[in-house]
Amino acid sequence: MAVRNIVKMGDEVLRKKCRPVDKIEKRLHVLLDDMADTMYAADGVGLAAPQVGILRRVVVIDVGDGLLELINPEIVGTEGEIVGVEGCLSIPGRRCTVKRPEKVTVRAKDRKGREFTVEGTGLLARALCHEIDHLDGVLYVDKMIEDVTEKYETGEEG
Ligand code: NI
């Protein structure tokens, strides 16, 4: 387990589309462990593999309810819309408002390759959307409504 360096905006790795994981292997488990360590060390609520320079569809999230590991996650349903404040570990010090679904349903695989579905509302829904966007090279600032950095000095980052 190790804390990896978090790639910052401006690095083109954050703008690439990630490839799906096709094999569950030791290297994937090391990546998941390192991503969790890196997220917790940075006080984040989520982290996507391209943020540690790996172009694979892998995400970790913990909004305070325990660690969620998602391999090849896909949004399969959304409900409602809500505007909220976001930050990103790859864009330190900034906060912007973004419109996201109020509720999302995501299908993914766990570290053993078993398919599961997770439903999220509130911060979890926001984190799921934010991290899955990272896998397609999309950053939350691409979708920002307003820059509110001066109003919110702290907050969740993914
Ligand atoms: Ni982010």
PDB file of N, CA and C and ligand atoms in Angstrom, residues 14 46-48 51 86-91 130-131 134 138-140 157-158, ligand 1:
ATOM      1  N   LEU A  14      -5.330  13.608 -17.597  1.00  0.00           N
ATOM      2  CA  LEU A  14      -6.677  13.839 -17.056  1.00  0.00           C
ATOM      3  C   LEU A  14      -7.718  14.044 -18.146  1.00  0.00           C
ATOM      4  N   GLY A  46     -13.273  10.942  -2.987  1.00  0.00           N
ATOM      5  CA  GLY A  46     -13.256  10.071  -4.157  1.00  0.00           C
ATOM      6  C   GLY A  46     -11.979  10.276  -4.943  1.00  0.00           C
ATOM      7  N   LEU A  47     -11.628   9.252  -5.727  1.00  0.00           N
ATOM      8  CA  LEU A  47     -10.435   9.347  -6.576  1.00  0.00           C
ATOM      9  C   LEU A  47     -10.613   8.402  -7.757  1.00  0.00           C
ATOM     10  N   ALA A  48     -10.247   8.883  -8.928  1.00  0.00           N
ATOM     11  CA  ALA A  48     -10.339   8.067 -10.141  1.00  0.00           C
ATOM     12  C   ALA A  48      -8.923   7.744 -10.616  1.00  0.00           C
ATOM     13  N   GLN A  51      -6.321  10.093 -12.039  1.00  0.00           N
ATOM     14  CA  GLN A  51      -5.735  11.065 -11.107  1.00  0.00           C
ATOM     15  C   GLN A  51      -4.424  10.562 -10.506  1.00  0.00           C
ATOM     16  N   GLU A  86     -18.680  21.584  -5.621  1.00  0.00           N
ATOM     17  CA  GLU A  86     -17.698  20.507  -5.786  1.00  0.00           C
ATOM     18  C   GLU A  86     -16.278  21.039  -5.756  1.00  0.00           C
ATOM     19  N   GLY A  87     -15.377  20.134  -5.425  1.00  0.00           N
ATOM     20  CA  GLY A  87     -13.951  20.402  -5.545  1.00  0.00           C
ATOM     21  C   GLY A  87     -13.303  19.153  -6.105  1.00  0.00           C
ATOM     22  N   CYS A  88     -12.034  19.260  -6.471  1.00  0.00           N
ATOM     23  CA  CYS A  88     -11.352  18.111  -7.071  1.00  0.00           C
ATOM     24  C   CYS A  88      -9.906  18.096  -6.589  1.00  0.00           C
ATOM     25  N   LEU A  89      -9.422  16.916  -6.205  1.00  0.00           N
ATOM     26  CA  LEU A  89      -8.041  16.799  -5.721  1.00  0.00           C
ATOM     27  C   LEU A  89      -7.027  17.167  -6.802  1.00  0.00           C
ATOM     28  N   SER A  90      -7.450  17.122  -8.072  1.00  0.00           N
ATOM     29  CA  SER A  90      -6.557  17.497  -9.170  1.00  0.00           C
ATOM     30  C   SER A  90      -6.607  18.994  -9.471  1.00  0.00           C
ATOM     31  N   ILE A  91      -7.534  19.700  -8.796  1.00  0.00           N
ATOM     32  CA  ILE A  91      -7.664  21.150  -9.000  1.00  0.00           C
ATOM     33  C   ILE A  91      -7.718  21.793  -7.616  1.00  0.00           C
ATOM     34  N   HIS A 130     -18.985  12.628 -10.475  1.00  0.00           N
ATOM     35  CA  HIS A 130     -17.698  13.331 -10.603  1.00  0.00           C
ATOM     36  C   HIS A 130     -16.581  12.348 -10.983  1.00  0.00           C
ATOM     37  N   GLU A 131     -16.527  11.210 -10.271  1.00  0.00           N
ATOM     38  CA  GLU A 131     -15.439  10.260 -10.520  1.00  0.00           C
ATOM     39  C   GLU A 131     -15.604   9.553 -11.868  1.00  0.00           C
ATOM     40  N   HIS A 134     -14.335  11.595 -14.593  1.00  0.00           N
ATOM     41  CA  HIS A 134     -12.870  11.548 -14.718  1.00  0.00           C
ATOM     42  C   HIS A 134     -12.432  10.441 -15.698  1.00  0.00           C
ATOM     43  N   VAL A 138     -13.330  14.068 -18.341  1.00  0.00           N
ATOM     44  CA  VAL A 138     -14.146  15.258 -18.042  1.00  0.00           C
ATOM     45  C   VAL A 138     -13.848  15.729 -16.617  1.00  0.00           C
ATOM     46  N   LEU A 139     -13.577  17.013 -16.465  1.00  0.00           N
ATOM     47  CA  LEU A 139     -13.347  17.602 -15.148  1.00  0.00           C
ATOM     48  C   LEU A 139     -14.555  18.438 -14.756  1.00  0.00           C
ATOM     49  N   TYR A 140     -14.815  18.530 -13.452  1.00  0.00           N
ATOM     50  CA  TYR A 140     -16.045  19.207 -13.009  1.00  0.00           C
ATOM     51  C   TYR A 140     -16.092  20.670 -13.437  1.00  0.00           C
ATOM     52  N   GLU A 157     -13.548  17.001  -1.744  1.00  0.00           N
ATOM     53  CA  GLU A 157     -12.845  16.981  -3.023  1.00  0.00           C
ATOM     54  C   GLU A 157     -12.728  15.557  -3.522  1.00  0.00           C
ATOM     55  N   GLY A 158     -12.802  15.425  -4.818  1.00  0.00           N
ATOM     56  CA  GLY A 158     -12.639  14.114  -5.435  1.00  0.00           C
ATOM     57  C   GLY A 158     -11.799  14.221  -6.679  1.00  0.00           C
TER      58      GLY A 158
HETATM   59 NI    NI B   1     -11.951  15.126  -9.240  1.00  0.00          NI
END
